[in-house]
Coordinates of C-alpha atoms and ligand atoms in Angstrom, one line a residue:
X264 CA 2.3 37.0 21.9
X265 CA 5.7 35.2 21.6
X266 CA 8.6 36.7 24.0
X267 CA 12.2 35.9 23.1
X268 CA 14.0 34.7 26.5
X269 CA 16.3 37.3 27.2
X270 CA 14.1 40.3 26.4
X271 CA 12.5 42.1 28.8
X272 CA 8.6 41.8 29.1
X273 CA 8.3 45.0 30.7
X274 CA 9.0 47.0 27.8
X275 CA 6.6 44.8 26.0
X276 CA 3.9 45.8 28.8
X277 CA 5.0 49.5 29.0
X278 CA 5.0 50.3 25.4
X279 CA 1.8 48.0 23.9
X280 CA -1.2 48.8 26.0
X281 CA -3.9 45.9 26.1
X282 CA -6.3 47.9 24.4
X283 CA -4.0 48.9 21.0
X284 CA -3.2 45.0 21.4
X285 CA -7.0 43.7 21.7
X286 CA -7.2 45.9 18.3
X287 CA -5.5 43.5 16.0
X288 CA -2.3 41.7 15.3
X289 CA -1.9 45.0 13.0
X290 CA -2.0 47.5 15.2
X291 CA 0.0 46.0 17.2
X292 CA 2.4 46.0 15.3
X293 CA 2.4 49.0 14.1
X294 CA 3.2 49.8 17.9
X295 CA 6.1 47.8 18.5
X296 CA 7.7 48.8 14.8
X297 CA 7.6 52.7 16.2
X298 CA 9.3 51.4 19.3
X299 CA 12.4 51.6 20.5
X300 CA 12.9 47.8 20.8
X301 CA 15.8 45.3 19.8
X302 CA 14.8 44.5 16.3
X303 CA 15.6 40.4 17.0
X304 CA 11.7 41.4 19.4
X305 CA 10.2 42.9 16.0
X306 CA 11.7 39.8 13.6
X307 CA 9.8 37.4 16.0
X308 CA 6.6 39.2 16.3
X309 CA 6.7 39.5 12.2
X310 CA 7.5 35.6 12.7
X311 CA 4.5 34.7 15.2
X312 CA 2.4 37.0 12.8
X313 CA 3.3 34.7 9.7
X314 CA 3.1 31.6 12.1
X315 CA -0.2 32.4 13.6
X316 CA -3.4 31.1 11.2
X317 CA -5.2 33.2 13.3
X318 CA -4.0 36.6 12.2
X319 CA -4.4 36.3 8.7
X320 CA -7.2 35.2 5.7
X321 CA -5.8 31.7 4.7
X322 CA -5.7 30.6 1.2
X323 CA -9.3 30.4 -0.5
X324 CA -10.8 26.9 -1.6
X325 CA -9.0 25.7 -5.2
X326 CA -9.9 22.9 -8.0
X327 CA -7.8 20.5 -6.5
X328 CA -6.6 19.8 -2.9
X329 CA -3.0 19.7 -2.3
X330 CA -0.9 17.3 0.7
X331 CA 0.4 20.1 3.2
X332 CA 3.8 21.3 2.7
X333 CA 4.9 20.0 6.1
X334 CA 3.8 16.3 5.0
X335 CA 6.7 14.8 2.8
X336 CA 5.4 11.8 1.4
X337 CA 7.4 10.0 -1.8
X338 CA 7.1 6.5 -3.3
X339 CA 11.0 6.6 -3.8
X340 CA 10.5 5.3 -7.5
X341 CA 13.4 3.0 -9.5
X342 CA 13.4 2.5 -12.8
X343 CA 11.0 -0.5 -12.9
X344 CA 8.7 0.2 -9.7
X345 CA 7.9 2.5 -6.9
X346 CA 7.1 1.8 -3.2
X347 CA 4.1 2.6 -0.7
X348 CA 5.5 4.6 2.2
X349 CA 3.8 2.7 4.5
X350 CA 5.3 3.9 7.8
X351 CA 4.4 7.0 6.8
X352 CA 0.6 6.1 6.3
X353 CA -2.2 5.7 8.8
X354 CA -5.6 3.7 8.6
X355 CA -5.5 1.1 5.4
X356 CA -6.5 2.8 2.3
X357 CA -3.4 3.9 0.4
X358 CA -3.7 7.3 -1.1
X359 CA -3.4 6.9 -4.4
X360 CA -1.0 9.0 -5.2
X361 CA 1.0 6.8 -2.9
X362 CA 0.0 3.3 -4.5
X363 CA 3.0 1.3 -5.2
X364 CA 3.5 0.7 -9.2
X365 CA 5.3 -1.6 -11.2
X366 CA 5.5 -1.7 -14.7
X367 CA 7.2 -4.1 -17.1
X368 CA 7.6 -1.3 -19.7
X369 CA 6.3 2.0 -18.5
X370 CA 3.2 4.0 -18.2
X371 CA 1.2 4.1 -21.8
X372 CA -0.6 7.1 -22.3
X373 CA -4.6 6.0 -23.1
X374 CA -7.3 7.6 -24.2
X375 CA -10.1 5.8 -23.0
X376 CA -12.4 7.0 -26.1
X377 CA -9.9 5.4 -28.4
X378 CA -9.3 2.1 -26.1
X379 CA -11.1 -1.2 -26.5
X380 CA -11.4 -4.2 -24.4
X381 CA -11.9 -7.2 -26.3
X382 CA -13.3 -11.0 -25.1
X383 CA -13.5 -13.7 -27.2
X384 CA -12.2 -17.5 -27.7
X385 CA -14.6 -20.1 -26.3
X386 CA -17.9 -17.6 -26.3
X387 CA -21.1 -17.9 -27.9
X388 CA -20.5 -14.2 -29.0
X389 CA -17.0 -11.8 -29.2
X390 CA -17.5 -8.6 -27.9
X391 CA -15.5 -5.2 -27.9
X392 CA -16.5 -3.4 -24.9
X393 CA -15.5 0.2 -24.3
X394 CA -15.3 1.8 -20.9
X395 CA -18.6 3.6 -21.6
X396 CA -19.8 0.2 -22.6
X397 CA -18.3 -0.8 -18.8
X398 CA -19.8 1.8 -17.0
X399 CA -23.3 0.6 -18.3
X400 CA -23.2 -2.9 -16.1
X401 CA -24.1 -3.0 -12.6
X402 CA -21.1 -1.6 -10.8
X403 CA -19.7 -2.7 -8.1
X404 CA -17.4 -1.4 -5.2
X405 CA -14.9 -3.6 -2.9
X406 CA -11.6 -2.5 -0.3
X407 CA -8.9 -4.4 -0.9
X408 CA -5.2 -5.4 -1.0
X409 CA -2.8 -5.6 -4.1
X410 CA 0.7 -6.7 -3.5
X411 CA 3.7 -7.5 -6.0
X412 CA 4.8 -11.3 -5.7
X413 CA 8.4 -9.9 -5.6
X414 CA 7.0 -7.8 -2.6
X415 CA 10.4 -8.9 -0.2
X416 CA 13.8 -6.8 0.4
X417 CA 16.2 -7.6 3.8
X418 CA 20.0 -7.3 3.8
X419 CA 20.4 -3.9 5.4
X420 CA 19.6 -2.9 9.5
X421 CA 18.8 0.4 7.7
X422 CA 15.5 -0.4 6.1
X423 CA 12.0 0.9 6.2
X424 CA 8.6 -1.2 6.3
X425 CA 8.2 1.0 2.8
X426 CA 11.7 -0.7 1.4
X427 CA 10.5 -4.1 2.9
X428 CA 7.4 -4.7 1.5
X429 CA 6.1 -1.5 -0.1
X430 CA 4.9 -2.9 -2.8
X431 CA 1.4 -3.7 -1.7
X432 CA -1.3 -0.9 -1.2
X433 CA -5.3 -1.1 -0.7
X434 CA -8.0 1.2 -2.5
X435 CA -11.3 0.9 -2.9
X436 CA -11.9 -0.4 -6.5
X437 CA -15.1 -0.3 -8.3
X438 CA -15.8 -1.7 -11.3
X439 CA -17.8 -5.0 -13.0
X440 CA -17.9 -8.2 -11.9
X441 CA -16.4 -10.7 -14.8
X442 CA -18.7 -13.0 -14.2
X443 CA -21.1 -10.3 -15.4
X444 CA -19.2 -9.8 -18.6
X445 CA -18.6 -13.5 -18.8
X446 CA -22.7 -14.4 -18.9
X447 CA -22.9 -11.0 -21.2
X448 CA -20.7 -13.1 -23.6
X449 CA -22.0 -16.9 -22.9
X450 CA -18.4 -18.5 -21.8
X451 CA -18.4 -22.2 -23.0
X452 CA -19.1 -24.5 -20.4
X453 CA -16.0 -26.1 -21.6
X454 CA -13.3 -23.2 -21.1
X455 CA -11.0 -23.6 -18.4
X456 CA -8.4 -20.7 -18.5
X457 CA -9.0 -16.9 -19.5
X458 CA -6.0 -15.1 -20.9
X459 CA -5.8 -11.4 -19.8
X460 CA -3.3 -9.1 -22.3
X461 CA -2.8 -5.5 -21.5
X462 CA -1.9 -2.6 -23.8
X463 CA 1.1 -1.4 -22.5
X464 CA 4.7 -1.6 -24.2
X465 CA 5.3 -4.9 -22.3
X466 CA 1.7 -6.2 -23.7
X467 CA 1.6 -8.2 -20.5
X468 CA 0.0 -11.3 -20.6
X469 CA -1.3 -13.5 -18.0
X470 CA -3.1 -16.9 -18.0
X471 CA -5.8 -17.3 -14.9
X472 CA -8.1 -20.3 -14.0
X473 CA -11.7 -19.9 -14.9
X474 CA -13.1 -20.4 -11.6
X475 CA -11.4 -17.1 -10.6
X476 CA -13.3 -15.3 -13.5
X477 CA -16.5 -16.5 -12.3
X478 CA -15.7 -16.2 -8.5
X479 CA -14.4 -12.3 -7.4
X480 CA -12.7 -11.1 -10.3
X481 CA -13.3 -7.8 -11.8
X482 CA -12.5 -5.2 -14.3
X483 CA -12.3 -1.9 -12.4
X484 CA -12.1 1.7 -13.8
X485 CA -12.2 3.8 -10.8
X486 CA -9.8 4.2 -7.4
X487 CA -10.7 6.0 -4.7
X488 CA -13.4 7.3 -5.4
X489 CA -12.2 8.5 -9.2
X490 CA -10.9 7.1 -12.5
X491 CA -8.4 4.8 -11.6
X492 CA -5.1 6.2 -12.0
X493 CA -2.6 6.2 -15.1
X494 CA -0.1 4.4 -13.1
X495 CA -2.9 1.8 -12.0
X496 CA -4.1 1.0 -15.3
X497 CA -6.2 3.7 -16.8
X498 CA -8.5 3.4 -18.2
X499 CA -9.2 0.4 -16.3
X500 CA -7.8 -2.8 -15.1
X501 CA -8.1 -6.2 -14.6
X502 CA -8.1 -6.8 -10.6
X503 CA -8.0 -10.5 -8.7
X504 CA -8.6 -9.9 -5.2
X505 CA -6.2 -11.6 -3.3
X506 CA -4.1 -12.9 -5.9
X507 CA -0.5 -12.2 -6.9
X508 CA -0.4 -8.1 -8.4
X509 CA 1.0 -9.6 -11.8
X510 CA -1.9 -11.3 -12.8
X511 CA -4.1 -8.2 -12.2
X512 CA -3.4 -6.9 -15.3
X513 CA -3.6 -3.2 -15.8
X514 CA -4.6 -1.4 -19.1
X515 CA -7.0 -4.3 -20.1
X516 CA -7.6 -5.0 -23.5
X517 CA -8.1 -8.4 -24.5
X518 CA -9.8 -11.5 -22.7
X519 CA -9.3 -14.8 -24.4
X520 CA -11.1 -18.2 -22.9
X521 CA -9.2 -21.3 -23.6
X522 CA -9.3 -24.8 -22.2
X523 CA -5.6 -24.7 -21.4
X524 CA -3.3 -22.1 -19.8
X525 CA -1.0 -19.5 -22.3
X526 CA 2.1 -20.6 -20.4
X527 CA 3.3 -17.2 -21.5
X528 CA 6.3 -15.6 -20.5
X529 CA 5.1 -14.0 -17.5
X530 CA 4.2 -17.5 -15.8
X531 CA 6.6 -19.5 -17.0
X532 CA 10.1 -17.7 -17.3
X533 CA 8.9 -15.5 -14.7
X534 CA 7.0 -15.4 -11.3
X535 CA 7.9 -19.1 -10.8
X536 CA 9.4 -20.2 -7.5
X537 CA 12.5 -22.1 -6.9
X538 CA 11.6 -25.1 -4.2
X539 CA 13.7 -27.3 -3.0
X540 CA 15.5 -30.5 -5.2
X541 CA 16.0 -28.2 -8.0
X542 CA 12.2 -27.9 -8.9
X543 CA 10.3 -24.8 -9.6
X544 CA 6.7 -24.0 -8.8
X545 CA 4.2 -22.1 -10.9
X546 CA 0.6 -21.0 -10.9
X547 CA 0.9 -19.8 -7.3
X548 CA -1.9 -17.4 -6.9
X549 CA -2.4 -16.4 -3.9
X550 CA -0.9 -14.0 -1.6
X551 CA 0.4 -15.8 1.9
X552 CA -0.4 -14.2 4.5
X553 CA 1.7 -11.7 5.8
X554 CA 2.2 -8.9 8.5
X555 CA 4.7 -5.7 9.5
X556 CA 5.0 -3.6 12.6
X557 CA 4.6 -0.1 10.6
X558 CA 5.6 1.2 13.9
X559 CA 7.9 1.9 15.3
X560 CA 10.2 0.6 12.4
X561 CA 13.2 2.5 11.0
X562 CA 14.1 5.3 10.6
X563 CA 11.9 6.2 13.6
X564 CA 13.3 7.1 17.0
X565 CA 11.6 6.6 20.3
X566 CA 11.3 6.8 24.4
X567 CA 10.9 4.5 26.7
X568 CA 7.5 4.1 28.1
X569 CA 4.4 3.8 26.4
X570 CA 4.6 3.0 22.8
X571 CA 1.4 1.9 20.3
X572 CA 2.7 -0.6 18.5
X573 CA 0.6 -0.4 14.8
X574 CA 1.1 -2.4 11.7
X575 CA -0.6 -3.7 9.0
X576 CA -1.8 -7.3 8.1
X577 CA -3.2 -9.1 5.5
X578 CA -3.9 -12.3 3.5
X579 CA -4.5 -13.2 0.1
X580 CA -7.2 -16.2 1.2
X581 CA -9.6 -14.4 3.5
X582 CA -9.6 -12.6 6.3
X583 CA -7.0 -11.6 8.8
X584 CA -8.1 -13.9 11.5
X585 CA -5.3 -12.6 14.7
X586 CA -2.4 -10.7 15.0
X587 CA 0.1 -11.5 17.8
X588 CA 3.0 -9.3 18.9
X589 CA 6.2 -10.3 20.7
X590 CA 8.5 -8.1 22.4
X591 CA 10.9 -10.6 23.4
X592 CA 12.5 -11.4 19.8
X593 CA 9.7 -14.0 19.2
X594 CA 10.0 -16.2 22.7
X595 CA 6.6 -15.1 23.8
X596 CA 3.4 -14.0 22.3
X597 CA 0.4 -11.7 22.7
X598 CA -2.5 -11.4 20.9
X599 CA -2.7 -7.6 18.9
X600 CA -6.1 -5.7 18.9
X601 CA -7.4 -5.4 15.5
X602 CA -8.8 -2.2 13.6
X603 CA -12.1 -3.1 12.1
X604 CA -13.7 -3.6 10.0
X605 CA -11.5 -6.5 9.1
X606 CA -11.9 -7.2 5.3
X607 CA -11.8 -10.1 3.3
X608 CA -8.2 -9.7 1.5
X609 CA -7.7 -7.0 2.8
X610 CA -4.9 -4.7 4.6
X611 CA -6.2 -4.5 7.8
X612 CA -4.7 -2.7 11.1
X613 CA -3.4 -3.5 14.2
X614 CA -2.3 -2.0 17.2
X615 CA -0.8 -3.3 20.7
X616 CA 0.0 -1.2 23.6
X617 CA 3.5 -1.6 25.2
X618 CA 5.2 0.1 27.8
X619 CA 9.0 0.1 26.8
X620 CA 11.6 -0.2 29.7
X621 CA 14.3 1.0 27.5
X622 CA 16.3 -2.0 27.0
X623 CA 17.6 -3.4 23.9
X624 CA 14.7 -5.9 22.7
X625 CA 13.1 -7.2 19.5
X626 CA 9.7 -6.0 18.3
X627 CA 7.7 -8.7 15.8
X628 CA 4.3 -9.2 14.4
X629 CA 2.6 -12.1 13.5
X630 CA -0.3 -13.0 11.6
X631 CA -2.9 -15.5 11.2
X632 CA -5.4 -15.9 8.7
X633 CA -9.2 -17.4 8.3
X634 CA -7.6 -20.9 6.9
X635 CA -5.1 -21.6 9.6
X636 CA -2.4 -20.3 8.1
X637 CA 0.3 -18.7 10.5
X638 CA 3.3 -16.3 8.8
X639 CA 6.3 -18.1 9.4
X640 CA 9.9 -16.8 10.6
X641 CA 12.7 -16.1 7.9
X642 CA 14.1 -19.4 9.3
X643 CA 11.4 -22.2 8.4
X644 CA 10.5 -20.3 5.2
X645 CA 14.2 -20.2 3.8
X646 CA 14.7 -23.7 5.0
X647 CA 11.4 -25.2 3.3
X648 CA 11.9 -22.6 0.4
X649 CA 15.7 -23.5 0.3
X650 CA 16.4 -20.0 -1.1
X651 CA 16.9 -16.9 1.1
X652 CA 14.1 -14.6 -0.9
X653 CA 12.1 -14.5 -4.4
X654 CA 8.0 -14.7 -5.0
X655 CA 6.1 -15.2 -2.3
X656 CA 8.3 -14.3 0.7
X657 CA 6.2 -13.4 3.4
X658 CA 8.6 -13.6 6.6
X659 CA 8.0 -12.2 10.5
X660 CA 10.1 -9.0 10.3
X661 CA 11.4 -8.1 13.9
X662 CA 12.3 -4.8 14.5
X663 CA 15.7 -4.3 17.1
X664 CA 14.9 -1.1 19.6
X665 CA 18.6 0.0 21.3
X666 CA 18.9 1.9 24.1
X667 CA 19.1 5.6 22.5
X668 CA 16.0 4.7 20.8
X669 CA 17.4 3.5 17.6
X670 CA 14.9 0.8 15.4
X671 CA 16.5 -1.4 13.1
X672 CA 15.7 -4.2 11.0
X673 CA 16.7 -7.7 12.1
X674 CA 17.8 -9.4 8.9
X675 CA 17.5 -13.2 8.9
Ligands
MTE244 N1 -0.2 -4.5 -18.5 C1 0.5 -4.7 -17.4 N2 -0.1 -5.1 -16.3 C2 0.5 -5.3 -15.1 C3 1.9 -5.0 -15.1 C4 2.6 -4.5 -16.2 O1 3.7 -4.2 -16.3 N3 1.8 -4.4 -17.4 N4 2.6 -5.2 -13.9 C5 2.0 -6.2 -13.0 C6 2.7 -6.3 -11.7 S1 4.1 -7.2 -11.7 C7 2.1 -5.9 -10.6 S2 2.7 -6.2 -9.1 C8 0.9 -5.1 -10.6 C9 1.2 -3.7 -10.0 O2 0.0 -2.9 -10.0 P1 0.2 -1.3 -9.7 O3 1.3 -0.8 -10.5 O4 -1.1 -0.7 -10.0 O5 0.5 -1.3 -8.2 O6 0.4 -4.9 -11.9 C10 0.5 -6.0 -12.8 N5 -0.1 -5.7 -14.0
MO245 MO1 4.6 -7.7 -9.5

């Protein structure tokens, strides 16, 4: 039992014997309510008694689990896309309720008995497959990584690892290998390309090399354990581990194999790169590799001394191969430890153990991948980039910690 400082114990002890308070929370108070107490001693012992899990049934099992009330996590949606709270998230599967989203026109509503996927172009045989017809192939299940191209925000001191880079996010997808579907339909030796067209209001379209069909591609219908979610493409999706979210497209219904790519909209007026000279580049698949200290980032506050440094890393080529951490604004580096099992293009974790003397310093990650490849600073990557963002920006973030235990974002 709770004691507001101030009261007096003793009248707690005089008037509620041990024994009418080893008889239950309700007896108890029964006792004290037919005392003669200050009624600020009675409001916190109804308090402690509505506080206390152990003095009352809880809540019986329901249909559906809910987040607890105490946990507020939001995607902060716009009108266009929503954003992974990621410093707000532990481990490296993204609930899904919490997987980022962007849509070109919305959220169709499906009903998967109604929807049809179909292949055709340079096959022996068309088919129209139905996710019944889906479910029927060898399944098959696989963690990884999904990030937005356009997956890069700075210009504020004030912003979160989730306004930074939430738009990538990891489940575990299931589905069917292409290649399964492609030998189901006898692709012509000859094809090249495979266009992918989805069935929402944007009928997104995406042209994507062969080899990538017959390599790791899939068409996933389930998340997490369940039907993949409205939001993610229900009732299923087209997903390219590793590559660019665009191309992945979501509420699948037409496959077309071609010898030449679409050079639709979505690859030509869009998700192309300026580089320098005035040129653009297009066609860039895959996801650079790319890390951020999830904490301590903004808006988080924190004490000297010991801090776990965590993050997240990943790469759209293979496996995360190190992370290294500098506390000293990128002068010096250590290696991180890493969280296995480390993935193949996959999110994976990474924590380093610091103890913070309180003075103002700079916090950064850095990653390295399978190939080589090393993240690069804002500096090198604007200057070979020539531009101070777009597709593809994958910069060391570096996180300021002040003396009262402020974290803000370096920008630049
Ligand atoms: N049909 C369709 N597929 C789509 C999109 C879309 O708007 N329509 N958006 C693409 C983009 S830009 C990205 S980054 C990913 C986002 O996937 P998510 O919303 O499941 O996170 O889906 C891709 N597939
Ligand atoms: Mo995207």
């Amino acid at each position: 039992m709770k004691v507001i400082p101030g009261e007096k114990p003793t009248l707690l002890q005089t008037k509620v014997s041990r024994r009418k308070l080893l008889g239950g929370a309700a007896a108890a108070a029964v006792v004290l309510a037919e005392a003669p107490f200050a009624s600020a001693v009675q409001a916190a012992v109804t308090q402690a008694e509505l506080t206390d899990p152990t003095k009352i049934p809880g809540v019986p099992p329901g249909q559906v689990g809910t987040r607890s009330a105490f946990e507020k996590l939001v995607k902060k949606p716009s009108d266009i896309s929503s954003r992974t709270p990621l410093q707000d998230l532990f481990g490296t599967i993204t609930p899904s309720d919490l997987h980022f989203e962007r849509n070109h026109n919305g959220v169709p509503a499906i009903d998967p008995a109604k929807h049809e996927l179909v292949i055709h172009g340079m096959v022996e045989k068309s088919l129209v497959l139905t996710l019944a017809d889906l479910k029927r192939f060898p399944s098959v299940s696989r963690i990884c990584f999904l990030e937005c191209s356009g997956n890069f925000r700075s210009g504020s001191e004030k912003l979160s690892p989730q306004d930074i880079c939430g738009l990538t996010s990891q489940s575990e997808w299931t589905g069917v290998m292409l290649s399964t579907i492609f030998r189901q339909v006898g692709v012509n030796p000859k094809a090249t390309w495979f266009l992918a067209e989805g069935s929402d209001a944007a009928v997104m379209t995406r042209s994507i090399p062969i080899q990538k069909g017959w390599d790791d591609a899939m068409i996933v219908y389930a998340q997490n354990g369940e039907a993949i979610r409205p939001e993610q493409g229900y009732p299923f999706r087209l997903f390219l581990p590793g590559y660019e979210g665009n191309m992945s497209i979501k509420w699948l219904r037409r496959i077309e194999l071609s010898d030449a790519p679409y050079m639709t909209r979505e690859e030509t007026s869009k998700y192309t790169e300026p580089v320098k000279d005035g040129k653009i580049r297009y066609f860039s698949f895959d996801i650079d590799a790319r890390s951020i200290i999830t904490f301590p980032a903004y808006p988080a506050q924190v004490q000297k001394g010991w801090i776990e440094i965590r993050g997240i890393a990943w790469s759209g080529r293979g496996k995360v191969q190190q992370v290294e951490i500098s506390t000293d604004a990128g002068k010096s580096w250590n290696p991180a430890q890493l969280s296995g099992p480390v993935l193949d293009k996959a999110h994976t974790g990474f924590r380093y153990l610091w103890q913070w003397d309180g003075r103002e310093t700079e916090i950064q990650s850095r990653v390295t991948d399978e190939t080589g490849y090393q993240q690069p600073t804002y500096k090198a990557l604007a200057a070979a980039r020539g531009s101070k963002g777009g597709y593809h920006f994958n910069p060391i973030t570096g996180w300021v910690l002040k003396p009262d235990g402020r974290v803000l974002l370096r920008n630049g």
